[in-house]
Coordinates of C-alpha atoms in Angstrom, one line a residue:
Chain V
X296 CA -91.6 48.7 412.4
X297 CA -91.5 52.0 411.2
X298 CA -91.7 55.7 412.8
X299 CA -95.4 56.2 411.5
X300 CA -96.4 52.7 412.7
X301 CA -95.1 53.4 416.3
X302 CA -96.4 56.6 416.4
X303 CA -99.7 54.8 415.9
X304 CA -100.0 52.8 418.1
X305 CA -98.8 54.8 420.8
X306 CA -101.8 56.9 419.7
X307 CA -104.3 53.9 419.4
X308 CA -103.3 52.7 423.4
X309 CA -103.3 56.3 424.6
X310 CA -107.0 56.4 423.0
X311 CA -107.2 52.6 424.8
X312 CA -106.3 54.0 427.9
X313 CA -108.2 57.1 428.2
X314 CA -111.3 55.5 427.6
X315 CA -110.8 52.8 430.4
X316 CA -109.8 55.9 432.8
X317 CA -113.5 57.0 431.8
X318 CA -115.0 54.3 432.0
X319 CA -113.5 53.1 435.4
X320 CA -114.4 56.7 436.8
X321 CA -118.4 56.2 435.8
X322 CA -118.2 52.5 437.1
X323 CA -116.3 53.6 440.2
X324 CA -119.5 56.0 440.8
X325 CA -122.0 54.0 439.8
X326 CA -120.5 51.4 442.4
X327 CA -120.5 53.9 445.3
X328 CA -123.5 54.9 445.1
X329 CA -125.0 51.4 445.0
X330 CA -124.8 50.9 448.5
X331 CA -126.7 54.5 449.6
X332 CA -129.3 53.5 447.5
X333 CA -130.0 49.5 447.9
X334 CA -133.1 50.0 450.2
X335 CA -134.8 51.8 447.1
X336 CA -133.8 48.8 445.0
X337 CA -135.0 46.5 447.8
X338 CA -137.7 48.3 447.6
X339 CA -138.5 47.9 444.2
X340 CA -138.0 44.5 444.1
X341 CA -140.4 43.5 446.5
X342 CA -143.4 45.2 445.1
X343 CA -143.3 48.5 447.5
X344 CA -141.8 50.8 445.7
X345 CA -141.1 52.2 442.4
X346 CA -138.2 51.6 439.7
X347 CA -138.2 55.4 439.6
X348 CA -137.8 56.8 443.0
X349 CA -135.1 53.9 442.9
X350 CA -133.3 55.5 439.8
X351 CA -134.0 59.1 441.1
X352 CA -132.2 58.6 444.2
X353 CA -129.8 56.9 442.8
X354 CA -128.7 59.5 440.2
X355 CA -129.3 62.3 443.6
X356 CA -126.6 60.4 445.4
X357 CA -124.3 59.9 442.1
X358 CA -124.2 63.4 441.4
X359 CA -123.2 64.0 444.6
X360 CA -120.5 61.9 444.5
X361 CA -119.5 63.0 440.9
X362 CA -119.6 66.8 441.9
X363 CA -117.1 66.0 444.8
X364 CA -114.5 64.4 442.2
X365 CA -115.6 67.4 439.5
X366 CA -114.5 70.0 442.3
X367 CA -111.6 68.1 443.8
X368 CA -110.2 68.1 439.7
X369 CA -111.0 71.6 439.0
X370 CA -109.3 73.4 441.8
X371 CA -106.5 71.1 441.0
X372 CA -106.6 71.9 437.2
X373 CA -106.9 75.5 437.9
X374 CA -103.6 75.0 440.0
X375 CA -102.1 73.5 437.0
X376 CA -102.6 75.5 434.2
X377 CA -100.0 77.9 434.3
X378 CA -98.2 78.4 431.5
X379 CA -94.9 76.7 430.7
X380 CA -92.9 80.0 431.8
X381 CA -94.1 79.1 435.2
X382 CA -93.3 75.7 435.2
X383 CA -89.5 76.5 433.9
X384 CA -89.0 79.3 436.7
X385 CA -90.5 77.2 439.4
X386 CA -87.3 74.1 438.4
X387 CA -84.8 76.9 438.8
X388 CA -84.4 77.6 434.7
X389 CA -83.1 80.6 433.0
X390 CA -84.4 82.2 429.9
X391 CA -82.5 82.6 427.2
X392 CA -84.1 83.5 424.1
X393 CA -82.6 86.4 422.4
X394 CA -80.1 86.1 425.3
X395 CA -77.9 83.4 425.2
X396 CA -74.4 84.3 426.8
X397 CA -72.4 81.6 425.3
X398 CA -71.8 79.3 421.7
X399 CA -73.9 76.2 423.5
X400 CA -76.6 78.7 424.5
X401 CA -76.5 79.6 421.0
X402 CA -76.3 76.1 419.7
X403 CA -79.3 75.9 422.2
X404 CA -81.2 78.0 420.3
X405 CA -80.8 77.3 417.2
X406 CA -81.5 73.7 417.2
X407 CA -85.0 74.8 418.7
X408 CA -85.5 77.0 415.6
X409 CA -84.7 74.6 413.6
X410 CA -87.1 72.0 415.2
X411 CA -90.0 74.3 415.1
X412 CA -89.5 74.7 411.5
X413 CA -89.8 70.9 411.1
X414 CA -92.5 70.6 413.6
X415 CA -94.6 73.5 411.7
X416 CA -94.6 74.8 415.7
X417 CA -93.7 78.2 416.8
X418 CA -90.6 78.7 418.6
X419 CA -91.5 78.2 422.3
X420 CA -89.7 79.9 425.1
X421 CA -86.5 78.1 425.9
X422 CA -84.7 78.1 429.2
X423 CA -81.3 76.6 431.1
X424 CA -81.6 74.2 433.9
X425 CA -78.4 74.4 436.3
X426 CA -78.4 70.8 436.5
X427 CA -75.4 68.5 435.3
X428 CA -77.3 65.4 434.5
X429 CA -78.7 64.6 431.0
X430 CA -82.9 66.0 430.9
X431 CA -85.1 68.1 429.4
X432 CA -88.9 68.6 429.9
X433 CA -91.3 70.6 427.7
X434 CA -94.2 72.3 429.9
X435 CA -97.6 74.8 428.9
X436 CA -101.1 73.4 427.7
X437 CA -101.0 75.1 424.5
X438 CA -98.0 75.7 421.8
X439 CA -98.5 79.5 422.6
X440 CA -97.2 79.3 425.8
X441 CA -95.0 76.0 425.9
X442 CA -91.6 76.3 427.1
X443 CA -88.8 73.8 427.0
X444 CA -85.9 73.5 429.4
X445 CA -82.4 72.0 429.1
X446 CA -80.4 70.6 431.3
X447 CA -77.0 72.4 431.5
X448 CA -75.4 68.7 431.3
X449 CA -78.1 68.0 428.3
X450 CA -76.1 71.0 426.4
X451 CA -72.7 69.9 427.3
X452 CA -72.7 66.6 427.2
X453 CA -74.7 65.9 424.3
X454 CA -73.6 66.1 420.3
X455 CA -75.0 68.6 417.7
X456 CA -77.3 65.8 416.6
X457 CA -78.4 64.3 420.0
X458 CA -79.2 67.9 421.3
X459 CA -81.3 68.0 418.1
X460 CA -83.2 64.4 419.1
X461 CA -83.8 65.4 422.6
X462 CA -85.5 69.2 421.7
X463 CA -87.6 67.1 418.8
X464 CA -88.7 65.0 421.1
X465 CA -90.5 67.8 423.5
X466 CA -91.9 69.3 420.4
X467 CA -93.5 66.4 420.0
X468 CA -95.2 66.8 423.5
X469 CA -96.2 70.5 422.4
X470 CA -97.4 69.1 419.2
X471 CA -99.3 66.2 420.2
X472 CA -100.9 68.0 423.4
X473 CA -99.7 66.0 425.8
X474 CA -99.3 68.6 428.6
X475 CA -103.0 69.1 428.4
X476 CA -104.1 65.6 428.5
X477 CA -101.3 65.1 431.1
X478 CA -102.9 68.1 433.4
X479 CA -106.4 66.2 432.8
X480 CA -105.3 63.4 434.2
X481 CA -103.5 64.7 436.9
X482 CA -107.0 66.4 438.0
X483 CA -109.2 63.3 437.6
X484 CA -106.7 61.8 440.2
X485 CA -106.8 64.5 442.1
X486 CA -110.6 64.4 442.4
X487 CA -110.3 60.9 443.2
X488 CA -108.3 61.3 446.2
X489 CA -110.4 64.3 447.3
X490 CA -113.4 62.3 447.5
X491 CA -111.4 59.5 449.4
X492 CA -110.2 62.4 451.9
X493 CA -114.1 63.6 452.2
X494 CA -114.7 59.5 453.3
X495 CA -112.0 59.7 455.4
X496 CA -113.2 63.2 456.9
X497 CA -116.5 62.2 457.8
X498 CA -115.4 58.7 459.2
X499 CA -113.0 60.7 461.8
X500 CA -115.6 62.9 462.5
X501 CA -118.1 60.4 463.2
X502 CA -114.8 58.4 465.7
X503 CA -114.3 61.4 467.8
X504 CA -116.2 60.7 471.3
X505 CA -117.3 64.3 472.4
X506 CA -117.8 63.5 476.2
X507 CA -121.0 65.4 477.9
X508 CA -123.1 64.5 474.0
X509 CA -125.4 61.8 473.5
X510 CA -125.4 60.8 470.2
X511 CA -128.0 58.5 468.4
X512 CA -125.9 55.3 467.9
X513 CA -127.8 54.8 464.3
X514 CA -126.6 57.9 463.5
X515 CA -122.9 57.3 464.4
X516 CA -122.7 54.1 462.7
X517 CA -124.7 55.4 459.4
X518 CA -121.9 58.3 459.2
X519 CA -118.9 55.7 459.8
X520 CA -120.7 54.0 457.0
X521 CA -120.6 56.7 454.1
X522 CA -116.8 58.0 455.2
X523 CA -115.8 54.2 455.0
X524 CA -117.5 53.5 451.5
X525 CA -116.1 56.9 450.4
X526 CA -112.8 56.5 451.3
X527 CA -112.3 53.2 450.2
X528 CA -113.9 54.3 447.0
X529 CA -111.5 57.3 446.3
X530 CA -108.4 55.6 447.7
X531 CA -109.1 52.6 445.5
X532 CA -109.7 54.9 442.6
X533 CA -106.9 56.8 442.8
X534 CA -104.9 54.2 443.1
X535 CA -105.6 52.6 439.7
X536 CA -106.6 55.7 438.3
X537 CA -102.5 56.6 439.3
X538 CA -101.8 53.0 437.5
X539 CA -104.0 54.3 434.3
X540 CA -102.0 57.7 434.3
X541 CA -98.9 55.9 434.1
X542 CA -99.4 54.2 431.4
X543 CA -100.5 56.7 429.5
X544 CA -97.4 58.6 430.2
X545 CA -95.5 55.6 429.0
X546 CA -97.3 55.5 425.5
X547 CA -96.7 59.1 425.2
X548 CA -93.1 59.0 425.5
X549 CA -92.9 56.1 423.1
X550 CA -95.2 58.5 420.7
X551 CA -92.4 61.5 421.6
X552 CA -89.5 59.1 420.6
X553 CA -90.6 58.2 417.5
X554 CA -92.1 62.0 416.6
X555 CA -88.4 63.0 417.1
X556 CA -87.1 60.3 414.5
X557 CA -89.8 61.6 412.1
X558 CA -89.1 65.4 412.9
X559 CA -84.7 64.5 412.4
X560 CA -85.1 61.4 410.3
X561 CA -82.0 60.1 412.2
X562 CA -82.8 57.4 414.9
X563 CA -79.0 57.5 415.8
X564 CA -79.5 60.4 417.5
X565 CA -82.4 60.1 419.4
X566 CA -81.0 56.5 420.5
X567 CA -77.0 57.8 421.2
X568 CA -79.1 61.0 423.6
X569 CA -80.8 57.9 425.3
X570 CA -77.6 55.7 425.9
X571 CA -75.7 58.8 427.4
X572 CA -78.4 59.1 429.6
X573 CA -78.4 55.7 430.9
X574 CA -74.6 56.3 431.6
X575 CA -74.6 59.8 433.2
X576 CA -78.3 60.0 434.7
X577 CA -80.9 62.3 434.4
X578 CA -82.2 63.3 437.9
X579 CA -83.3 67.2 438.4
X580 CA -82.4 68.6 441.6
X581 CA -84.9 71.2 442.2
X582 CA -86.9 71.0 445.3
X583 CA -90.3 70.8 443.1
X584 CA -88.9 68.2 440.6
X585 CA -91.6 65.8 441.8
X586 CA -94.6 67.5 440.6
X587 CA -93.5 67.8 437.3
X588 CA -91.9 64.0 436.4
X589 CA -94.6 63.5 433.5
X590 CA -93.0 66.5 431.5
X591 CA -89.3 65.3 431.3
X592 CA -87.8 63.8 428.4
X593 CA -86.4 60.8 431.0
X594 CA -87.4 60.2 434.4
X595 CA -86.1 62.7 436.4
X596 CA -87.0 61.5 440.1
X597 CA -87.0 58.3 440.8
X598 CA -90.1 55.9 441.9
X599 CA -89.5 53.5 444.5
X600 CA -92.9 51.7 442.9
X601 CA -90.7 51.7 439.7
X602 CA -92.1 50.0 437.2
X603 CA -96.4 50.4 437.4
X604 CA -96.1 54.0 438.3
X605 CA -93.4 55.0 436.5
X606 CA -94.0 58.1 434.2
X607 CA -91.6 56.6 431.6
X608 CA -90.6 53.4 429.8
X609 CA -87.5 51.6 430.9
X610 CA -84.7 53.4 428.6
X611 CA -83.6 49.8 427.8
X612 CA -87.0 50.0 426.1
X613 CA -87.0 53.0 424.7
X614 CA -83.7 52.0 422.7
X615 CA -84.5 48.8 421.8
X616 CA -88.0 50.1 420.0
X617 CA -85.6 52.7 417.8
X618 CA -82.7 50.5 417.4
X619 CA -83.5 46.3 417.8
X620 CA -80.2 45.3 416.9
X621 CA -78.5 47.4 420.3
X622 CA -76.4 45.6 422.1
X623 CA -77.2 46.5 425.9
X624 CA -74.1 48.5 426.3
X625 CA -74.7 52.4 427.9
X626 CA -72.0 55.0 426.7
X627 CA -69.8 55.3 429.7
X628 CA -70.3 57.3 432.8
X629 CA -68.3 60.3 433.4
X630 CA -66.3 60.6 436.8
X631 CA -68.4 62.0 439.5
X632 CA -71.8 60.7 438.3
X633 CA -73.9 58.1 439.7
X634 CA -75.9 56.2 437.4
X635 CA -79.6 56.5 437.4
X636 CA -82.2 54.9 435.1
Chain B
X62 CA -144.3 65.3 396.0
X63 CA -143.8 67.2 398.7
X64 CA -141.6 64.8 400.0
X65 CA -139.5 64.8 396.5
X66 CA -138.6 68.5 396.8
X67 CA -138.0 68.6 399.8
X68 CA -135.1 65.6 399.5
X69 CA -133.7 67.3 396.8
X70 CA -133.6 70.7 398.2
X71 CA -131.5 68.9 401.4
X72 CA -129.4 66.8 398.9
X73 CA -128.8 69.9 397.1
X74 CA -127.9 72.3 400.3
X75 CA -125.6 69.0 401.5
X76 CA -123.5 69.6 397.9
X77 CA -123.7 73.3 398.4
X78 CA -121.8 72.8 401.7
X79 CA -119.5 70.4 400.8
X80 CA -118.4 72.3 397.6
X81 CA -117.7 75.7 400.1
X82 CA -116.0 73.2 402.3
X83 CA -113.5 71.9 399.7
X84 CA -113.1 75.1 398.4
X85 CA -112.1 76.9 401.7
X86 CA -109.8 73.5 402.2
X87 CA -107.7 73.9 398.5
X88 CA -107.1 77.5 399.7
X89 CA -105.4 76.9 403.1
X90 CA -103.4 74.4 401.4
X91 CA -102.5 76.6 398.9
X92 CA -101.6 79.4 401.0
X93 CA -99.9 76.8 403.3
X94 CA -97.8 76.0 400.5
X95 CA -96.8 79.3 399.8
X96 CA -96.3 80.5 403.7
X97 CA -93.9 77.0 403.6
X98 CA -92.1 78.7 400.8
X99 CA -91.3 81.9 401.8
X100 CA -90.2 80.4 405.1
X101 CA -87.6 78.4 402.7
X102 CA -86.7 81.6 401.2
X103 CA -86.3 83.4 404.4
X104 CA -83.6 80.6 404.9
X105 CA -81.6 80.9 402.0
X106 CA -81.9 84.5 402.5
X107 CA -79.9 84.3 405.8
X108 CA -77.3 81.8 404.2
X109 CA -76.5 83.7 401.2
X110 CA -75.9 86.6 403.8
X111 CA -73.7 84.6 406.1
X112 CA -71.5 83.5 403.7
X113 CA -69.3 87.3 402.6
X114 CA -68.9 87.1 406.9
X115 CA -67.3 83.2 405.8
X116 CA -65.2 84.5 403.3
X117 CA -64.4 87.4 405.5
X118 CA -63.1 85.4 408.3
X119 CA -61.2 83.4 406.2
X120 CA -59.7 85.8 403.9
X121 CA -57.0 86.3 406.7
X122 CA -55.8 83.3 407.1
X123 CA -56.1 82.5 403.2
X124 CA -54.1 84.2 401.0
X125 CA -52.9 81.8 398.9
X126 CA -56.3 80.2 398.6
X127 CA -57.7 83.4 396.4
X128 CA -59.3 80.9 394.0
X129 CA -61.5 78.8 396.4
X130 CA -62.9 82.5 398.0
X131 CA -63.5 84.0 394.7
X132 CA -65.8 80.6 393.6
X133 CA -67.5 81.3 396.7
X134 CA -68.4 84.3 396.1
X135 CA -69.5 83.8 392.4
X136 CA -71.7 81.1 393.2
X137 CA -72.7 82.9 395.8
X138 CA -74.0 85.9 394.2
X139 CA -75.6 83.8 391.1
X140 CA -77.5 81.9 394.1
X141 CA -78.7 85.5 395.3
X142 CA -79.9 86.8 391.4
X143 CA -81.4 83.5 391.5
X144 CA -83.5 83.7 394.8
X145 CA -84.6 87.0 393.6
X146 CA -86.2 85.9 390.4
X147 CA -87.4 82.7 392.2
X148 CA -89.5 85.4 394.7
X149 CA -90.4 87.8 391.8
X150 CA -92.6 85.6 390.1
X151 CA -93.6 82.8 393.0
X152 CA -94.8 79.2 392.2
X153 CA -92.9 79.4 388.4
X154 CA -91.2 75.8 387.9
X155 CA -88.1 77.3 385.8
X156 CA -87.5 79.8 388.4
X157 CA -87.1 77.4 391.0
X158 CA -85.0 74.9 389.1
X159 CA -82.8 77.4 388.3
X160 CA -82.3 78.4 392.1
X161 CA -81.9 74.8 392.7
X162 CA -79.0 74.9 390.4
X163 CA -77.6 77.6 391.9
X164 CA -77.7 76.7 395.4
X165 CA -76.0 73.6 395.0
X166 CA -73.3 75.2 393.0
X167 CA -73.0 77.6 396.4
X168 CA -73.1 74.6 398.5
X169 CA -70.5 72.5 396.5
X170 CA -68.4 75.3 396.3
X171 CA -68.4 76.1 400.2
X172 CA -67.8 72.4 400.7
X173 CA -64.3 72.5 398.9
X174 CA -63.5 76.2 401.0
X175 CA -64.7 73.6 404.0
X176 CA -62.2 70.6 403.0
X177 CA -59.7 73.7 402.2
X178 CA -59.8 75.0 405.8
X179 CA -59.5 71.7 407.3
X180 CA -55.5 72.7 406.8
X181 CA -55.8 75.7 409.0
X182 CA -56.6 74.5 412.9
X183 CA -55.7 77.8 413.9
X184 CA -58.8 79.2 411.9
X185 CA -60.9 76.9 412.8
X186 CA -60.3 77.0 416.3
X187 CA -61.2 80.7 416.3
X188 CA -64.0 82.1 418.5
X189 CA -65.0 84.0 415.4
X190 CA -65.0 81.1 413.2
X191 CA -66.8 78.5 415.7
X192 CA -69.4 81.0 415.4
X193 CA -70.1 81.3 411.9
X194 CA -69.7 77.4 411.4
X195 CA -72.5 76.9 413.9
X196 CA -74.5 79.6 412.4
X197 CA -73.7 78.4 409.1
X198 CA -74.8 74.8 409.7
X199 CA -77.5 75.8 411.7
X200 CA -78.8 77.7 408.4
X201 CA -78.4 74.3 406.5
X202 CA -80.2 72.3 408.7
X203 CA -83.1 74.7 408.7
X204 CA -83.0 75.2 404.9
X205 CA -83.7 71.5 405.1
X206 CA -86.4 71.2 407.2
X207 CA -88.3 74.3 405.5
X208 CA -88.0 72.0 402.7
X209 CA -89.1 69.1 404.7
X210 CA -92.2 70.8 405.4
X211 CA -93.0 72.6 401.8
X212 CA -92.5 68.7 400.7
X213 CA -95.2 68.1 403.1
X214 CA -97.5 71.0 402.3
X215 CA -97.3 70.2 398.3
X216 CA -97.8 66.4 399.0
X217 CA -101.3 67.0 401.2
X218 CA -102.6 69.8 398.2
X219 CA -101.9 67.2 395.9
X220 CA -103.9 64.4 397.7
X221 CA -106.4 66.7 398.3
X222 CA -107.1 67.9 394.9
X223 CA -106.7 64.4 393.1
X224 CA -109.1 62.5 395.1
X225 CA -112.3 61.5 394.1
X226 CA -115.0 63.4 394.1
X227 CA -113.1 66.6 395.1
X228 CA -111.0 65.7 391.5
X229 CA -114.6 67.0 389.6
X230 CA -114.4 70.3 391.1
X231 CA -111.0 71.6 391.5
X232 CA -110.1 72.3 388.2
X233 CA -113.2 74.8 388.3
X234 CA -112.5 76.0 391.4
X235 CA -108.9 77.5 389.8
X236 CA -106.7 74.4 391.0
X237 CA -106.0 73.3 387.7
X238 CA -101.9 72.0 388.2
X239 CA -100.1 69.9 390.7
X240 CA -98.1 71.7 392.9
X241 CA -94.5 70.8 392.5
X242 CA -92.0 69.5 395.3
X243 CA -88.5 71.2 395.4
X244 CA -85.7 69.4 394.4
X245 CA -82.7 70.5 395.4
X246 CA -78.8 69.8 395.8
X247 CA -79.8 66.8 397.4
X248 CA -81.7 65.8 393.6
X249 CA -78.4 66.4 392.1
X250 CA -76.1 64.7 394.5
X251 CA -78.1 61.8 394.6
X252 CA -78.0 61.6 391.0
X253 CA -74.2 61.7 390.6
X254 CA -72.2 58.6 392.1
X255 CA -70.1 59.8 395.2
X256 CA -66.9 59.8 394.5
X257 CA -64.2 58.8 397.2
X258 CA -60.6 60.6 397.4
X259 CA -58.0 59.0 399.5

């Protein structure tokens, strides 16, 4: 299978994938307000009421629910659209355009001019992580104000041509907008869990026994009711719509890969980048690593759900879609390193 | 009858549109084309003015090596005269086959100065000479990739501009030829069997 074959269908599952994530969000409130809204229904069906006041209160209580998951992603996509500058400063990196203070900061550079050249991008910011491992992450929602970051190790460790594979590859995150459908994501999960915290707000609310207060016992268990529904719903719903993310993550990194082999035209590279990884590791030290796993060019913390929720593809994967005929083999690990996939 | 006119005058106003459409779309390509060009030029520019700091560095350690410099620097300069006329009159195919010419004369001949410093280790291990090398490469590659992406630019005017039914109206719309991909060293090299020294 070729570059442009892989590249489509990584773009034909992302498509797959987002509409499920749409779908399962409309379904998910359709479901929860079903249960608000059944004595209407009852109602209807036995001659007493009308289809209408059924479907008005319906649609009352689903934008209700659909305005707490609208708010709960905004805030959070607020939060997240900072530009990649602030992204690269929060991991600890150091910019160096126009300012590099050695040959590999140089080399640095330069192989990110010449990728924007072949990506028809401009040349993002670029900064220096201080870590030793192997990683590299490209962060902003738009190409104006994308950065990329380097690992220090990424710079050492890694050829002239792999250095090349690895910076193509994160233009092809700037290029195919993956940091903004990325940060969507992230908010429509967000949302999710704020509506589950609502549920579980009200339900621990409704538990508290405030002695010297007589409460209407229809009342208490009617509350306990909508904060249980609730929070199962959101819980539940951001639980697969974590699973959905995922995968959508996953496709995108196979989409980045093969980007970078049409950007170089030399799989070698991209695939000898990988197995160096898969022998020296790629974790990021910085305190906030975790927020922003999605963006790195391999996993930089690890999952202890692995596989479901991971935010990339088994590098085993990765190498075998570039290069079928490899034989399992990593490059070796350098001294001092411990190995992490 | 009323009905009549009024299906014309829509069909009409729907060709109106999609003949300002196409004609907006040949002239970004167009203009892409040419932006792809001058960033190809830009990089040739910035080779052919790293190469008298090659020739500079190496002149110390290569005295007996006059020959190999002075090509250098011939093809070097023809490359330049050539650039020049290639940007004096953009777009003309002799100019740009000429500067093709050129420019792989100037890179064959700055491959043999390469294979001749391969005997010096003590030059090439200079900080001064590391430096140029990675500029120098770092040049090639993006001379490469501009042409990647002029490649690109001339392939998606040309697919424009020959499919059916914009093919009716570019010609009037002052698209009349095919732009022309680059072709290169690369053209050249590929044309001549490689040839192996032990």
């Amino acid at each position: 299978m070729n570059f442009f074959e892989q590249q489509h269908q990584a773009r034909r599952k992302t498509t797959q994938l987002v509409n499920l994530m749409i779908l399962s969000v409309l379904a998910l409130i359709v479901l929860t307000s079903l249960p608000f809204v059944y004595t209407g229904f009852e109602d209807y069906l036995n001659g007493t009421g009308s289809l209408r006041d059924a479907l008005m209160a319906m649609a009352v209580i689903a934008s209700l629910i659909s305005g707490v998951v609208v708010i709960g992603g905004l805030l959070k996509y607020r939060e997240l659209r900072a530009g990649g500058k602030v992204v690269a400063e929060k991991l600890g990196g150091r910019l160096i355009n126009d300012n590099a203070r050695s040959l590999d900061e140089q080399r640095l550079m330069n192989v990110v001019e010449e990728m924007a050249i072949a990506s028809g991008t401009i040349t993002p910011a670029v900064y220096l992580l201080p870590d030793e491992t192997i990683n590299a992450f490209a962060a902003g929602l738009t190409p104006e104000n994308a950065a990329i970051g380097v690992t220090q190790g990424a710079v050492r460790l890694l050829t002239r041509e792999e250095l090349q594979a690895v910076i193509a590859h994160e233009f092809s995150h700037i290029f195919n907008g993956d940091m903004r459908l990325n940060t969507q994501m992230v908010a429509v999960v967000h949302g999710l869990l704020v509506l589950g915290l609502t549920g579980a707000y009200i339900l621990a609310s409704q538990l508290k026994i405030e002695s010297g207060k007589k409460r209407d016992l229809r009342m208490v268990l009617l509350g306990m009711f909508i904060g249980l529904v609730l929070c199962a719903a959101g819980f539940a719903g951001n639980f697969f719509a974590n699973l959905i993310k995922a995968g959508v993550s996953r496709q995108r990194e196979f989409l980045a890969d093969a980007s970078a082999v049409q950007f170089t035209r030399n799989p070698q590279s991209i695939v000898g980048a990988l197995k160096k990884i898969g022998g020296q590791g790629s974790s990021i030290r910085a305190a906030r690593a975790g927020e922003f796993s999605h963006l790195y060019f391999s996993a930089g913390v690890s999952n202890p759900l692995s596989r479901l929720f991971a935010t990339h593809p088994n590098l085993s994967e990765r190498i075998r879609r570039i290069d079928p005929q490899w034989d399992g083999n990593f490059a070796p690990a350098q001294a001092g390193s411990s190995p992490q996939v | 009858m009323k009905i009549y006119i009024v299906v014309n005058l829509v069909l009409l106003g729907l060709l109106a549109l999609y003949a300002v459409h196409l004609f907006n779309s040949l002239v970004a390509r167009r203009n892409e084309i040419k932006n792809a060009f001058a960033q190809v030029e830009v990089q040739l520019k910035r080779r052919y003015d790293l190469i008298p700091n090659l020739v500079a560095v190496a002149k110390g350690y290569l005295a007996h090596e006059r020959e190999t410099l002075e090509a250098v620097i011939s093809a070097r300069n023809a490359a330049v005269v050539g650039l020049a006329a290639a940007q004096a009159k953009p777009g003309n195919a002799q100019h740009i086959a000429e500067l093709g010419q050129a420019d792989a004369a100037l890179s064959s001949a700055v491959g043999r100065l390469n294979l001749t410093l391969e005997a010096y280790p003590e030059l090439k291990a200079s900080q001064n000479m590391q430096q140029l090398s990675e500029e120098l490469s770092s040049t090639e590659n993006k001379v490469s990739f501009a042409r990647q992406a002029f490649n690109d630019a001339v392939m998606a005017y040309n697919t424009l501009k020959q499919s059916f039914p914009a093919v009716l109206l570019a010609a009037s719309f002052g698209h009349r030829d095919d732009a022309v991909p680059l072709k290169f060293a690369d053209t050249l090299a590929i044309k001549s069997a490689p040839t192996v020294s032990l």
